[in-house]
Structure formats: structure tokens, C-alpha cells
mmCIF file of C-alpha atoms in Angstrom:
data_model
loop_
_atom_site.group_PDB
_atom_site.id
_atom_site.type_symbol
_atom_site.label_atom_id
_atom_site.label_comp_id
_atom_site.label_asym_id
_atom_site.label_seq_id
_atom_site.Cartn_x
_atom_site.Cartn_y
_atom_site.Cartn_z
ATOM 1 C CA MET Y 1 1.704 82.396 -45.315
ATOM 2 C CA ARG Y 2 2.609 80.370 -48.417
ATOM 3 C CA SER Y 3 5.311 77.803 -49.120
ATOM 4 C CA PHE Y 4 6.115 76.396 -52.560
ATOM 5 C CA LEU Y 5 6.755 72.691 -53.013
ATOM 6 C CA MET Y 6 8.178 71.468 -56.319
ATOM 7 C CA SER Y 7 6.282 68.503 -57.658
ATOM 8 C CA THR Y 8 6.761 65.966 -60.405
ATOM 9 C CA ALA Y 9 3.037 65.449 -60.624
ATOM 10 C CA ARG Y 10 1.516 66.097 -63.987
ATOM 11 C CA PRO Y 11 -0.732 69.166 -64.317
ATOM 12 C CA ALA Y 12 -4.193 68.361 -63.156
ATOM 13 C CA LEU Y 13 -7.196 69.921 -61.529
ATOM 14 C CA ALA Y 14 -6.475 71.626 -58.210
ATOM 15 C CA LEU Y 15 -6.277 68.981 -55.475
ATOM 16 C CA ILE Y 16 -7.418 70.006 -52.032
ATOM 17 C CA SER Y 17 -5.975 67.975 -49.199
ATOM 18 C CA ALA Y 18 -9.181 67.828 -47.181
ATOM 19 C CA SER Y 19 -8.004 64.979 -45.014
ATOM 20 C CA ALA Y 20 -4.963 66.930 -43.897
ATOM 21 C CA LEU Y 21 -7.182 69.880 -43.113
ATOM 22 C CA GLY Y 22 -9.504 67.762 -40.983
ATOM 23 C CA LEU Y 23 -6.690 66.152 -39.055
ATOM 24 C CA SER Y 24 -5.000 69.440 -38.352
ATOM 25 C CA LEU Y 25 -8.166 70.689 -36.665
ATOM 26 C CA LEU Y 26 -8.284 67.803 -34.155
ATOM 27 C CA PRO Y 27 -6.740 68.149 -30.680
ATOM 28 C CA GLN Y 28 -3.754 65.829 -30.331
ATOM 29 C CA MET Y 29 -5.136 63.559 -27.584
ATOM 30 C CA THR Y 30 -7.107 60.386 -27.246
ATOM 31 C CA ALA Y 31 -10.745 60.216 -26.277
ATOM 32 C CA ALA Y 32 -9.748 58.475 -23.035
ATOM 33 C CA ASP Y 33 -7.619 61.457 -21.924
ATOM 34 C CA PRO Y 34 -9.706 64.600 -21.435
ATOM 35 C CA ALA Y 35 -7.909 67.895 -21.855
ATOM 36 C CA LEU Y 36 -7.068 69.363 -18.460
ATOM 37 C CA GLY Y 37 -9.120 72.345 -17.352
ATOM 38 C CA GLY Y 38 -7.213 75.602 -17.893
ATOM 39 C CA SER Y 39 -5.010 74.189 -20.663
ATOM 40 C CA PHE Y 40 -4.905 75.659 -24.170
ATOM 41 C CA ILE Y 41 -5.453 73.995 -27.527
ATOM 42 C CA ARG Y 42 -3.757 75.682 -30.509
ATOM 43 C CA ASN Y 43 -4.592 74.791 -34.101
ATOM 44 C CA VAL Y 44 -3.535 75.884 -37.549
ATOM 45 C CA ALA Y 45 -5.504 74.755 -40.608
ATOM 46 C CA GLU Y 46 -3.650 73.792 -43.785
ATOM 47 C CA VAL Y 47 -4.629 73.274 -47.427
ATOM 48 C CA SER Y 48 -2.398 71.834 -50.179
ATOM 49 C CA TYR Y 49 -3.318 72.157 -53.845
ATOM 50 C CA PHE Y 50 -1.770 71.982 -57.319
ATOM 51 C CA ASN Y 51 -1.417 75.368 -59.007
ATOM 52 C CA THR Y 52 -2.012 74.639 -62.698
ATOM 53 C CA SER Y 53 -0.737 78.071 -63.729
ATOM 54 C CA LEU Y 54 2.657 77.677 -62.051
ATOM 55 C CA GLY Y 55 2.888 73.894 -62.278
ATOM 56 C CA ILE Y 56 3.752 73.475 -58.618
ATOM 57 C CA MET Y 57 2.135 72.304 -55.376
ATOM 58 C CA GLU Y 58 1.230 75.093 -52.971
ATOM 59 C CA ARG Y 59 0.441 74.968 -49.281
ATOM 60 C CA VAL Y 60 -1.608 77.637 -47.508
ATOM 61 C CA PHE Y 61 -1.854 78.036 -43.732
ATOM 62 C CA SER Y 62 -4.596 79.732 -41.748
ATOM 63 C CA ASN Y 63 -4.090 82.080 -38.850
ATOM 64 C CA PRO Y 64 -3.531 80.205 -35.570
ATOM 65 C CA VAL Y 65 -6.435 79.931 -33.151
ATOM 66 C CA ARG Y 66 -6.229 79.149 -29.465
ATOM 67 C CA ALA Y 67 -8.960 77.907 -27.138
ATOM 68 C CA GLU Y 68 -8.863 77.542 -23.380
ATOM 69 C CA VAL Y 69 -10.342 74.328 -22.016
ATOM 70 C CA ALA Y 70 -13.082 75.015 -19.471
ATOM 71 C CA SER Y 71 -12.738 73.451 -16.023
ATOM 72 C CA VAL Y 72 -15.463 70.823 -15.608
ATOM 73 C CA PRO Y 73 -15.315 68.905 -12.316
ATOM 74 C CA GLY Y 74 -16.838 65.429 -12.289
ATOM 75 C CA LEU Y 75 -17.331 62.895 -9.497
ATOM 76 C CA GLU Y 76 -18.728 59.357 -9.667
ATOM 77 C CA VAL Y 77 -19.435 57.228 -6.596
ATOM 78 C CA THR Y 78 -20.789 53.695 -6.962
ATOM 79 C CA GLY Y 79 -21.470 50.865 -4.502
ATOM 80 C CA TYR Y 80 -21.356 47.165 -5.338
ATOM 81 C CA SER Y 81 -22.726 45.571 -2.168
ATOM 82 C CA ASP Y 82 -26.042 43.866 -1.380
ATOM 83 C CA LEU Y 83 -25.262 41.429 1.422
ATOM 84 C CA LEU Y 84 -27.030 38.498 3.046
ATOM 85 C CA LEU Y 85 -25.512 38.240 6.546
ATOM 86 C CA THR Y 86 -26.017 36.117 9.645
ATOM 87 C CA ARG Y 87 -26.003 37.223 13.266
ATOM 88 C CA GLY Y 88 -22.539 37.988 14.629
ATOM 89 C CA ALA Y 89 -20.965 38.138 11.152
ATOM 90 C CA PHE Y 90 -18.581 40.717 9.724
ATOM 91 C CA GLY Y 91 -19.734 42.501 6.594
ATOM 92 C CA ARG Y 92 -17.989 44.620 3.984
ATOM 93 C CA TYR Y 93 -19.373 47.181 1.578
ATOM 94 C CA TYR Y 94 -17.288 48.063 -1.475
ATOM 95 C CA PHE Y 95 -17.339 51.523 -3.030
ATOM 96 C CA ASP Y 96 -15.678 53.073 -6.068
ATOM 97 C CA VAL Y 97 -14.846 56.803 -6.257
ATOM 98 C CA VAL Y 98 -13.720 58.244 -9.608
ATOM 99 C CA ASN Y 99 -12.656 61.740 -10.644
ATOM 100 C CA SER Y 100 -14.464 61.826 -13.992
ATOM 101 C CA GLY Y 101 -13.855 65.520 -14.699
ATOM 102 C CA ASN Y 102 -10.842 67.387 -16.035
ATOM 103 C CA VAL Y 103 -9.573 69.091 -12.851
ATOM 104 C CA PRO Y 104 -8.078 67.687 -9.625
ATOM 105 C CA LEU Y 105 -10.459 67.336 -6.681
ATOM 106 C CA SER Y 106 -10.039 67.617 -2.930
ATOM 107 C CA THR Y 107 -12.470 65.045 -1.523
ATOM 108 C CA SER Y 108 -13.824 64.220 1.925
ATOM 109 C CA PHE Y 109 -15.862 61.216 3.058
ATOM 110 C CA SER Y 110 -18.663 60.604 5.516
ATOM 111 C CA ILE Y 111 -20.773 57.550 6.341
ATOM 112 C CA GLY Y 112 -24.425 57.666 7.324
ATOM 113 C CA GLU Y 113 -26.085 54.595 8.842
ATOM 114 C CA GLN Y 114 -29.690 53.676 8.084
ATOM 115 C CA GLY Y 115 -31.984 51.081 9.680
ATOM 116 C CA GLN Y 116 -31.030 49.272 12.888
ATOM 117 C CA SER Y 117 -27.590 50.897 13.120
ATOM 118 C CA ALA Y 118 -27.449 50.230 16.883
ATOM 119 C CA MET Y 119 -26.855 46.572 15.991
ATOM 120 C CA MET Y 120 -23.658 47.490 14.087
ATOM 121 C CA SER Y 121 -20.181 47.894 15.571
ATOM 122 C CA HIS Y 122 -16.499 48.119 14.558
ATOM 123 C CA GLN Y 123 -17.376 50.319 11.540
ATOM 124 C CA THR Y 124 -14.194 51.308 9.696
ATOM 125 C CA LEU Y 125 -13.529 52.727 6.210
ATOM 126 C CA PHE Y 126 -10.379 51.489 4.452
ATOM 127 C CA PRO Y 127 -8.842 52.655 1.146
ATOM 128 C CA ASP Y 128 -7.988 49.595 -0.956
ATOM 129 C CA LEU Y 129 -4.700 51.020 -2.195
ATOM 130 C CA ASN Y 130 -3.722 48.180 -4.534
ATOM 131 C CA GLY Y 131 -7.288 47.407 -5.651
ATOM 132 C CA ASN Y 132 -7.027 43.707 -4.810
ATOM 133 C CA GLY Y 133 -10.378 43.598 -3.007
ATOM 134 C CA GLN Y 134 -8.929 42.847 0.446
ATOM 135 C CA ILE Y 135 -7.909 44.836 3.508
ATOM 136 C CA ASP Y 136 -4.125 44.434 3.549
ATOM 137 C CA PRO Y 137 -1.776 45.450 6.398
ATOM 138 C CA GLU Y 138 -0.766 48.576 4.440
ATOM 139 C CA ASP Y 139 -4.420 49.628 4.008
ATOM 140 C CA ALA Y 140 -4.686 51.902 7.059
ATOM 141 C CA ALA Y 141 -8.107 53.131 8.152
ATOM 142 C CA ALA Y 142 -9.147 56.326 6.394
ATOM 143 C CA ASP Y 143 -8.973 59.582 8.338
ATOM 144 C CA MET Y 144 -12.459 60.967 7.718
ATOM 145 C CA SER Y 145 -11.377 64.438 8.863
ATOM 146 C CA ALA Y 146 -8.559 64.773 6.317
ATOM 147 C CA PRO Y 147 -9.090 65.612 2.604
ATOM 148 C CA PHE Y 148 -8.010 63.134 -0.049
ATOM 149 C CA MET Y 149 -6.710 64.479 -3.382
ATOM 150 C CA LEU Y 150 -7.960 62.783 -6.554
ATOM 151 C CA ALA Y 151 -6.096 63.493 -9.779
ATOM 152 C CA VAL Y 152 -7.936 63.663 -13.109
ATOM 153 C CA GLY Y 153 -9.113 60.154 -14.007
ATOM 154 C CA GLU Y 154 -7.971 58.686 -10.689
ATOM 155 C CA ARG Y 155 -10.015 55.893 -9.117
ATOM 156 C CA LEU Y 156 -10.145 55.117 -5.400
ATOM 157 C CA GLN Y 157 -11.609 51.860 -4.125
ATOM 158 C CA LEU Y 158 -12.958 51.850 -0.574
ATOM 159 C CA ILE Y 159 -13.955 49.025 1.786
ATOM 160 C CA TYR Y 160 -16.335 49.719 4.671
ATOM 161 C CA GLU Y 161 -16.087 46.943 7.265
ATOM 162 C CA PHE Y 162 -18.503 46.392 10.145
ATOM 163 C CA ARG Y 163 -19.859 43.702 12.455
ATOM 164 C CA ILE Y 164 -23.455 42.650 13.075
ATOM 165 C CA SER Y 165 -24.466 41.979 16.678
ATOM 166 C CA ALA Y 166 -25.187 38.361 17.609
ATOM 167 C CA GLU Y 167 -28.455 39.621 19.128
ATOM 168 C CA THR Y 168 -29.771 41.028 15.842
ATOM 169 C CA PRO Y 169 -33.293 39.768 15.025
ATOM 170 C CA ILE Y 170 -33.766 37.734 11.838
ATOM 171 C CA SER Y 171 -34.970 39.789 8.823
ATOM 172 C CA THR Y 172 -33.364 43.011 10.133
ATOM 173 C CA GLN Y 173 -32.183 45.269 7.299
ATOM 174 C CA PHE Y 174 -29.235 47.663 7.366
ATOM 175 C CA ALA Y 175 -27.851 50.253 4.976
ATOM 176 C CA SER Y 176 -24.786 52.494 4.995
ATOM 177 C CA MET Y 177 -24.501 55.523 2.713
ATOM 178 C CA LEU Y 178 -21.103 56.807 1.632
ATOM 179 C CA ARG Y 179 -21.252 60.524 0.892
ATOM 180 C CA VAL Y 180 -18.318 62.069 -0.980
ATOM 181 C CA SER Y 181 -17.912 65.847 -1.128
ATOM 182 C CA ALA Y 182 -15.402 67.364 -3.549
ATOM 183 C CA VAL Y 183 -13.998 70.833 -4.226
ATOM 184 C CA ALA Y 184 -12.086 71.869 -7.370
ATOM 185 C CA GLU Y 185 -9.226 74.386 -7.380
ATOM 186 C CA ASP Y 186 -11.513 77.154 -8.640
ATOM 187 C CA GLY Y 187 -13.980 76.600 -5.793
ATOM 188 C CA GLN Y 188 -16.597 74.560 -7.671
ATOM 189 C CA SER Y 189 -18.101 71.918 -5.393
ATOM 190 C CA LEU Y 190 -20.115 68.748 -5.915
ATOM 191 C CA THR Y 191 -21.259 65.681 -3.997
ATOM 192 C CA SER Y 192 -22.153 62.096 -4.839
ATOM 193 C CA GLU Y 193 -23.467 59.151 -2.830
ATOM 194 C CA ALA Y 194 -23.693 55.367 -2.920
ATOM 195 C CA THR Y 195 -25.355 52.893 -0.579
ATOM 196 C CA GLY Y 196 -24.468 49.396 0.594
ATOM 197 C CA GLU Y 197 -27.341 47.250 1.870
ATOM 198 C CA SER Y 198 -27.586 44.079 3.936
ATOM 199 C CA ARG Y 199 -30.210 41.928 5.600
ATOM 200 C CA VAL Y 200 -29.869 39.391 8.391
ATOM 201 C CA GLU Y 201 -31.024 35.802 7.798
ATOM 202 C CA GLU Y 202 -30.654 32.531 9.647
ATOM 203 C CA GLY Y 203 -28.795 30.991 6.724
ATOM 204 C CA GLY Y 204 -26.617 32.391 3.998
ATOM 205 C CA LEU Y 205 -23.320 32.345 2.134
ATOM 206 C CA GLU Y 206 -20.546 34.914 1.995
ATOM 207 C CA VAL Y 207 -18.576 35.352 -1.232
ATOM 208 C CA SER Y 208 -15.631 37.653 -1.844
ATOM 209 C CA LYS Y 209 -12.652 37.746 -4.154
ATOM 210 C CA GLU Y 210 -9.155 39.102 -4.505
ATOM 211 C CA GLN Y 211 -6.679 39.345 -7.371
ATOM 212 C CA ALA Y 212 -2.927 38.994 -7.835
ATOM 213 C CA ILE Y 213 -1.072 40.360 -10.870
ATOM 214 C CA SER Y 214 1.943 38.866 -12.624
ATOM 215 C CA GLU Y 215 3.403 40.949 -15.452
ATOM 216 C CA THR Y 216 5.063 39.044 -18.317
ATOM 217 C CA ASP Y 217 6.666 39.900 -21.656
ATOM 218 C CA ASP Y 218 3.398 38.967 -23.377
ATOM 219 C CA GLY Y 219 1.128 40.941 -21.050
ATOM 220 C CA ALA Y 220 -0.270 40.157 -17.633
ATOM 221 C CA ILE Y 221 -1.616 37.124 -15.806
ATOM 222 C CA ILE Y 222 -4.408 37.908 -13.322
ATOM 223 C CA THR Y 223 -5.083 35.251 -10.696
ATOM 224 C CA TYR Y 224 -8.510 35.489 -9.070
ATOM 225 C CA THR Y 225 -9.052 33.804 -5.704
ATOM 226 C CA LEU Y 226 -12.687 33.348 -4.685
ATOM 227 C CA ARG Y 227 -13.622 32.924 -1.025
ATOM 228 C CA LEU Y 228 -16.862 31.110 -0.197
ATOM 229 C CA ARG Y 229 -17.945 30.823 3.450
ATOM 230 C CA ASN Y 230 -20.915 29.408 5.339
ATOM 231 C CA ASP Y 231 -20.691 31.143 8.711
ATOM 232 C CA SER Y 232 -24.459 31.044 9.166
ATOM 233 C CA GLU Y 233 -26.695 29.074 11.499
ATOM 234 C CA ARG Y 234 -27.724 26.341 9.055
ATOM 235 C CA ASP Y 235 -26.523 24.398 6.029
ATOM 236 C CA ALA Y 236 -26.833 25.998 2.610
ATOM 237 C CA PHE Y 237 -29.122 23.646 0.702
ATOM 238 C CA GLY Y 238 -28.126 22.327 -2.713
ATOM 239 C CA TYR Y 239 -30.279 22.964 -5.802
ATOM 240 C CA PRO Y 240 -30.655 21.161 -9.157
ATOM 241 C CA GLU Y 241 -31.357 24.277 -11.222
ATOM 242 C CA ILE Y 242 -30.976 28.065 -11.269
ATOM 243 C CA ASP Y 243 -33.802 30.211 -12.683
ATOM 244 C CA GLY Y 244 -35.186 27.178 -14.490
ATOM 245 C CA GLN Y 245 -31.813 26.225 -16.026
ATOM 246 C CA PRO Y 246 -30.686 22.741 -14.890
ATOM 247 C CA ILE Y 247 -27.110 22.329 -13.666
ATOM 248 C CA LEU Y 248 -25.384 19.903 -16.036
ATOM 249 C CA ILE Y 249 -21.800 18.712 -15.596
ATOM 250 C CA ASP Y 250 -20.376 16.695 -18.476
ATOM 251 C CA GLY Y 251 -23.974 16.127 -19.550
ATOM 252 C CA THR Y 252 -25.155 14.763 -16.175
ATOM 253 C CA PRO Y 253 -27.712 16.619 -13.973
ATOM 254 C CA LYS Y 254 -26.275 17.600 -10.574
ATOM 255 C CA THR Y 255 -27.582 19.029 -7.298
ATOM 256 C CA GLY Y 256 -25.348 21.204 -5.154
ATOM 257 C CA VAL Y 257 -24.007 24.722 -4.595
ATOM 258 C CA LEU Y 258 -22.462 26.685 -7.480
ATOM 259 C CA LEU Y 259 -19.878 29.471 -7.558
ATOM 260 C CA ARG Y 260 -19.471 31.125 -10.972
ATOM 261 C CA ASP Y 261 -17.138 33.768 -12.446
ATOM 262 C CA ALA Y 262 -17.366 35.071 -16.009
ATOM 263 C CA ILE Y 263 -14.151 35.593 -17.973
ATOM 264 C CA PRO Y 264 -13.768 39.401 -18.059
ATOM 265 C CA LEU Y 265 -13.770 41.476 -21.232
ATOM 266 C CA ASN Y 266 -10.309 41.892 -22.839
ATOM 267 C CA THR Y 267 -8.976 38.716 -21.199
ATOM 268 C CA ALA Y 268 -8.735 35.023 -22.078
ATOM 269 C CA PHE Y 269 -8.952 31.971 -19.831
ATOM 270 C CA ASN Y 270 -5.519 30.756 -18.742
ATOM 271 C CA ALA Y 271 -5.790 27.970 -16.139
ATOM 272 C CA ILE Y 272 -7.505 26.608 -13.049
ATOM 273 C CA ARG Y 273 -5.095 27.262 -10.187
ATOM 274 C CA ASN Y 274 -6.849 25.546 -7.291
ATOM 275 C CA SER Y 275 -10.220 23.821 -6.997
ATOM 276 C CA GLY Y 276 -10.469 24.708 -3.293
ATOM 277 C CA THR Y 277 -12.122 21.376 -2.287
ATOM 278 C CA MET Y 278 -14.777 21.968 -4.970
ATOM 279 C CA THR Y 279 -15.116 20.572 -8.500
ATOM 280 C CA ALA Y 280 -13.546 22.951 -11.025
ATOM 281 C CA LEU Y 281 -15.595 23.520 -14.195
ATOM 282 C CA VAL Y 282 -15.601 25.659 -17.309
ATOM 283 C CA HIS Y 283 -18.434 26.988 -19.439
ATOM 284 C CA MET Y 284 -17.983 27.053 -23.224
ATOM 285 C CA TYR Y 285 -19.216 29.878 -25.405
ATOM 286 C CA GLY Y 286 -22.672 29.147 -26.847
ATOM 287 C CA ALA Y 287 -23.573 26.387 -24.351
ATOM 288 C CA PRO Y 288 -26.711 26.628 -22.167
ATOM 289 C CA LEU Y 289 -26.140 28.933 -19.203
ATOM 290 C CA HIS Y 290 -25.449 26.264 -16.582
ATOM 291 C CA GLU Y 291 -24.051 23.450 -18.697
ATOM 292 C CA TYR Y 292 -20.410 22.889 -17.727
ATOM 293 C CA VAL Y 293 -17.536 20.564 -18.547
ATOM 294 C CA SER Y 294 -14.784 19.436 -16.213
ATOM 295 C CA VAL Y 295 -12.053 19.412 -18.886
ATOM 296 C CA VAL Y 296 -11.393 22.109 -21.477
ATOM 297 C CA PRO Y 297 -11.680 20.570 -24.970
ATOM 298 C CA ALA Y 298 -8.315 20.446 -26.744
ATOM 299 C CA GLY Y 299 -7.518 23.658 -28.593
ATOM 300 C CA LEU Y 300 -10.631 25.477 -27.365
ATOM 301 C CA SER Y 301 -9.360 27.353 -24.307
ATOM 302 C CA ASN Y 302 -10.191 30.653 -26.026
ATOM 303 C CA GLU Y 303 -13.851 29.534 -26.154
ATOM 304 C CA VAL Y 304 -14.113 29.409 -22.338
ATOM 305 C CA ASP Y 305 -16.365 32.304 -21.281
ATOM 306 C CA ALA Y 306 -16.870 31.428 -17.594
ATOM 307 C CA VAL Y 307 -15.353 29.369 -14.797
ATOM 308 C CA ALA Y 308 -17.398 27.640 -12.089
ATOM 309 C CA PHE Y 309 -16.744 25.675 -8.914
ATOM 310 C CA PHE Y 310 -19.309 23.147 -7.693
ATOM 311 C CA HIS Y 311 -19.963 21.565 -4.286
ATOM 312 C CA GLU Y 312 -22.216 18.531 -4.519
ATOM 313 C CA GLY Y 313 -25.097 18.383 -2.017
ATOM 314 C CA ASP Y 314 -25.565 20.836 0.844
ATOM 315 C CA TYR Y 315 -22.829 23.287 1.882
ATOM 316 C CA ALA Y 316 -22.475 22.631 5.613
ATOM 317 C CA ILE Y 317 -22.212 25.108 8.474
ATOM 318 C CA GLY Y 318 -18.596 26.217 8.946
ATOM 319 C CA HIS Y 319 -17.507 25.005 5.507
ATOM 320 C CA SER Y 320 -15.185 27.222 3.448
ATOM 321 C CA SER Y 321 -13.567 27.066 0.004
ATOM 322 C CA ASP Y 322 -10.863 29.172 -1.680
ATOM 323 C CA PRO Y 323 -10.741 28.172 -5.367
ATOM 324 C CA SER Y 324 -8.727 30.184 -7.877
ATOM 325 C CA PHE Y 325 -8.144 30.548 -11.612
ATOM 326 C CA SER Y 326 -6.184 32.849 -13.909
ATOM 327 C CA VAL Y 327 -6.750 34.831 -17.097
ATOM 328 C CA ARG Y 328 -4.392 36.386 -19.644
ATOM 329 C CA VAL Y 329 -4.383 40.057 -20.626
ATOM 330 C CA PRO Y 330 -2.492 40.408 -23.940
ATOM 331 C CA LYS Y 331 0.077 43.202 -24.031
ATOM 332 C CA ALA Y 332 -1.073 44.188 -27.527
ATOM 333 C CA LEU Y 333 -4.345 45.551 -26.103
ATOM 334 C CA GLY Y 334 -2.490 48.502 -24.575
ATOM 335 C CA ALA Y 335 -4.022 50.655 -21.851
ATOM 336 C CA LEU Y 336 -7.213 49.187 -20.356
ATOM 337 C CA LYS Y 337 -9.215 48.347 -17.242
ATOM 338 C CA VAL Y 338 -10.418 44.839 -16.358
ATOM 339 C CA HIS Y 339 -13.390 44.581 -13.974
ATOM 340 C CA ASN Y 340 -14.386 41.270 -12.438
ATOM 341 C CA THR Y 341 -17.174 40.160 -10.064
ATOM 342 C CA ALA Y 342 -17.944 36.591 -8.990
ATOM 343 C CA SER Y 343 -21.388 35.148 -8.159
ATOM 344 C CA ALA Y 344 -22.578 32.506 -5.719
ATOM 345 C CA PHE Y 345 -26.091 31.077 -5.722
ATOM 346 C CA TYR Y 346 -27.968 30.463 -2.465
ATOM 347 C CA ASN Y 347 -31.197 28.484 -1.940
ATOM 348 C CA ASN Y 348 -33.343 30.126 0.759
ATOM 349 C CA GLN Y 349 -36.053 27.442 0.248
ATOM 350 C CA GLU Y 350 -38.218 29.947 -1.639
ATOM 351 C CA SER Y 351 -35.936 30.792 -4.552
ATOM 352 C CA THR Y 352 -32.297 30.676 -5.599
ATOM 353 C CA LEU Y 353 -30.642 34.023 -4.887
ATOM 354 C CA LEU Y 354 -27.632 35.450 -6.715
ATOM 355 C CA LEU Y 355 -25.008 36.746 -4.282
ATOM 356 C CA GLY Y 356 -22.409 38.973 -5.909
ATOM 357 C CA SER Y 357 -18.860 39.329 -4.640
ATOM 358 C CA ASN Y 358 -16.915 42.563 -4.461
ATOM 359 C CA THR Y 359 -15.577 43.869 -7.782
ATOM 360 C CA VAL Y 360 -11.818 43.971 -8.369
ATOM 361 C CA VAL Y 361 -10.201 46.163 -11.027
ATOM 362 C CA TYR Y 362 -6.916 45.733 -12.898
ATOM 363 C CA THR Y 363 -5.641 48.899 -14.575
ATOM 364 C CA ARG Y 364 -2.908 49.091 -17.189
ATOM 365 C CA GLU Y 365 -1.849 52.628 -18.021
ATOM 366 C CA THR Y 366 0.806 51.927 -20.661
ATOM 367 C CA ASP Y 367 -0.149 52.186 -24.314
ATOM 368 C CA THR Y 368 1.334 49.640 -26.714
ATOM 369 C CA PRO Y 369 2.714 50.837 -30.059
ATOM 370 C CA GLY Y 370 1.081 49.318 -33.110
ATOM 371 C CA THR Y 371 2.884 46.963 -35.476
ATOM 372 C CA LEU Y 372 2.593 47.333 -39.251
ATOM 373 C CA VAL Y 373 2.756 44.025 -41.111
ATOM 374 C CA PHE Y 374 2.687 43.601 -44.904
ATOM 375 C CA GLU Y 375 1.001 40.459 -46.182
ATOM 376 C CA ASP Y 376 0.871 38.823 -49.570
ATOM 377 C CA PRO Y 377 -2.683 39.455 -50.865
ATOM 378 C CA GLU Y 378 -2.963 35.911 -52.211
ATOM 379 C CA THR Y 379 -1.219 33.758 -49.597
ATOM 380 C CA GLY Y 380 -1.545 35.924 -46.488
ATOM 381 C CA GLU Y 381 2.142 35.352 -45.732
ATOM 382 C CA ASP Y 382 4.311 38.145 -44.337
ATOM 383 C CA GLN Y 383 6.338 39.931 -46.976
ATOM 384 C CA PRO Y 384 8.968 42.697 -46.912
ATOM 385 C CA TYR Y 385 7.790 46.224 -47.600
ATOM 386 C CA GLY Y 386 8.174 47.188 -51.247
#
């Protein structure tokens, strides 16, 4: 097929529009959106050139080609939990199930207990429907006998709650394995597993977190609430350093218990919402790992790369704290996912252990259109097109 385009261009050597050819061969989708299994991709190549004999631009098209996308099921199951629990405590394992293939999946779940499972009770698996990291009233217990459909790219967060017997011996270790089986529409099957682990100690801290989302014209505000508990049988001892790094607050060495949360990728620090009976701190980019300030320097809020909350001295039995802070997610970033996990540090008199919280995920599906701005090459000021 040939079409003739009149041109005012002066005669020249034949010009091949290679860039147009390359673009026409690409599927019209983003890398983040895999083509669905069973769909078809149709392409037509195109070349434009200047015909020096006729003095016109010509465009030539290839024959159309069509390819069927193969069905490739994919399943990812990950677990975030390594718990330090005390006798009689409730524990929670957090799992993430993702359909990473290009076809829908019918999934089923099963839990296998390992170790001293006789010391566990009240085991229940909950889907965390809103992904806030907590078991809400609307999060009904999962029916293990019923299949759960996962669309392409869909993520399901699960919380497995259980209780440890008050008679459990110290140093007992437990593990629970989540096994996910999936079947695609064409009969292909696959399985994946993840394990949550816990050990029983006389002393310990429990740390968890939840998130709340507020959408604004400029993007989103995510408020993270951290929950620190000492429901153990002894005080959590304070410490002056972590892995050899002294704890400094406004330049002064301190001894106590630290709760830390890094500012997630694609966000910026917004504000401390509540100190939760602790001392609210921020960490500035480039500072030593555990050197904090209690006040954000003027004009440098974008340089905050972590938030911390500090309790001076020992953290007593029965003590609890619920500090919170917020971050901004600019609307201009478009579709994205924001993952966040907090950390507490516990002194077991032999070393200082890092205790991770559950991970919460904020997902924004909407793409944001780009904005084209023309600037003066000398002043950098905006200028009208043309």
C-alpha cells in the first residue's frame, strides 16, 4: 500500500523515518501492565521517505502481523513476620499474595503448623481488605474451603492471628507455613509458600503499624500509626547504642528504647501527628544512622529520611505507645505503590535486636497526565509556546 504526501521540503537524499518504524513495532502498553494471556497484538510497520524523482514524500506500509499472547500464570507469596513473643500473648503473621502472571487465578489457602503447635490456639486467617495492617470489623475470617479469585496484578494481604499458651516454656519456637495453590483458566496449576516464625522469651516488645489515607488535590497524605507494647514478663532495658552507633538527640548521648520508621520511597515527610508519650524525632539525610534532632530545621523538611520515637530509660511492663506521623505522596508521580515497615530495637542483655513491624501498602492505580512547559533557555522562566 502506498500513499502520497505533498511536501514543501527541498529535494534531498531519501529520508527513512526509522524512529516511526521502531515505535510502530512496539505494543501499545506500559511495562507495568502485562498483556493478558489469550489477547492479540497487531502491528503494521511504516516507512516514510522523500522520493527525489517525483519530488514528494512517500509512505509505505508493511503487511499486518498478529501475535497471540501466551498464557503465563504467576504466583508470589511472601511473609514478613519474625516475632519475639511472651507467654500468653497474641501473635500475628503477615503474608502477601500477588498474581504476577497474565491470567486470572483461582486460589486456595492452607496453613501448616511447625514446632510446638499444641501450644497455639485461636488460629484464624483474615484477608486485610483495605491493606491498613489491622483486622477491621469488615475483615471476616477467610473460608479456607472456598476459592479466592485473583485478577491479573491483584495483591491480597493476609493476617494470620493466633495465641500462645501461658504455659509455653521459654525459648520455644513456632512456625506457620501459608501454602497457596492456584489454577489458571486453562488448567495450569502452581503453588507457593511463605513462613512466619516466632520464639517465646521472658521479655520482649511488640510493634505493629496501620495506615490511614487522605486524598487531596495535590496527591495523598498517608498517616502511619505505630503501636509499641510491652506485654512481657519484664521491663525492656534501655540501650545507649545500636550496632555500635550511639544514640544522639540534638547532639546529646541518650539511653532508652527507640522506635524508627524510614520515609518510604516516592513520599516526603509531612508532619508528626502524635508523639504517643514518647519523644518525637527526625533523622536528616546524610547524618549518622542514629543521630536525631527534635525539630526539623527550617526549610529542610524534604531532607528528612526517617522518623523516630524515643523512650528514655527502660520501657516498663504494661507500657504502651501509639505515636503517628504522616507523609505526602505527590499526585504528579501517577500510579505507584508505597511500602512501609517500622522497626523497634530490643535489648535482650546479649545484643540489641531489630524487631520489624508488619508492612502496609498504599496503591494508587490512576496515572497522571504529563504537563509540557516551555522555559526561556537563559532565564528558566515559563514562556508561551512559539
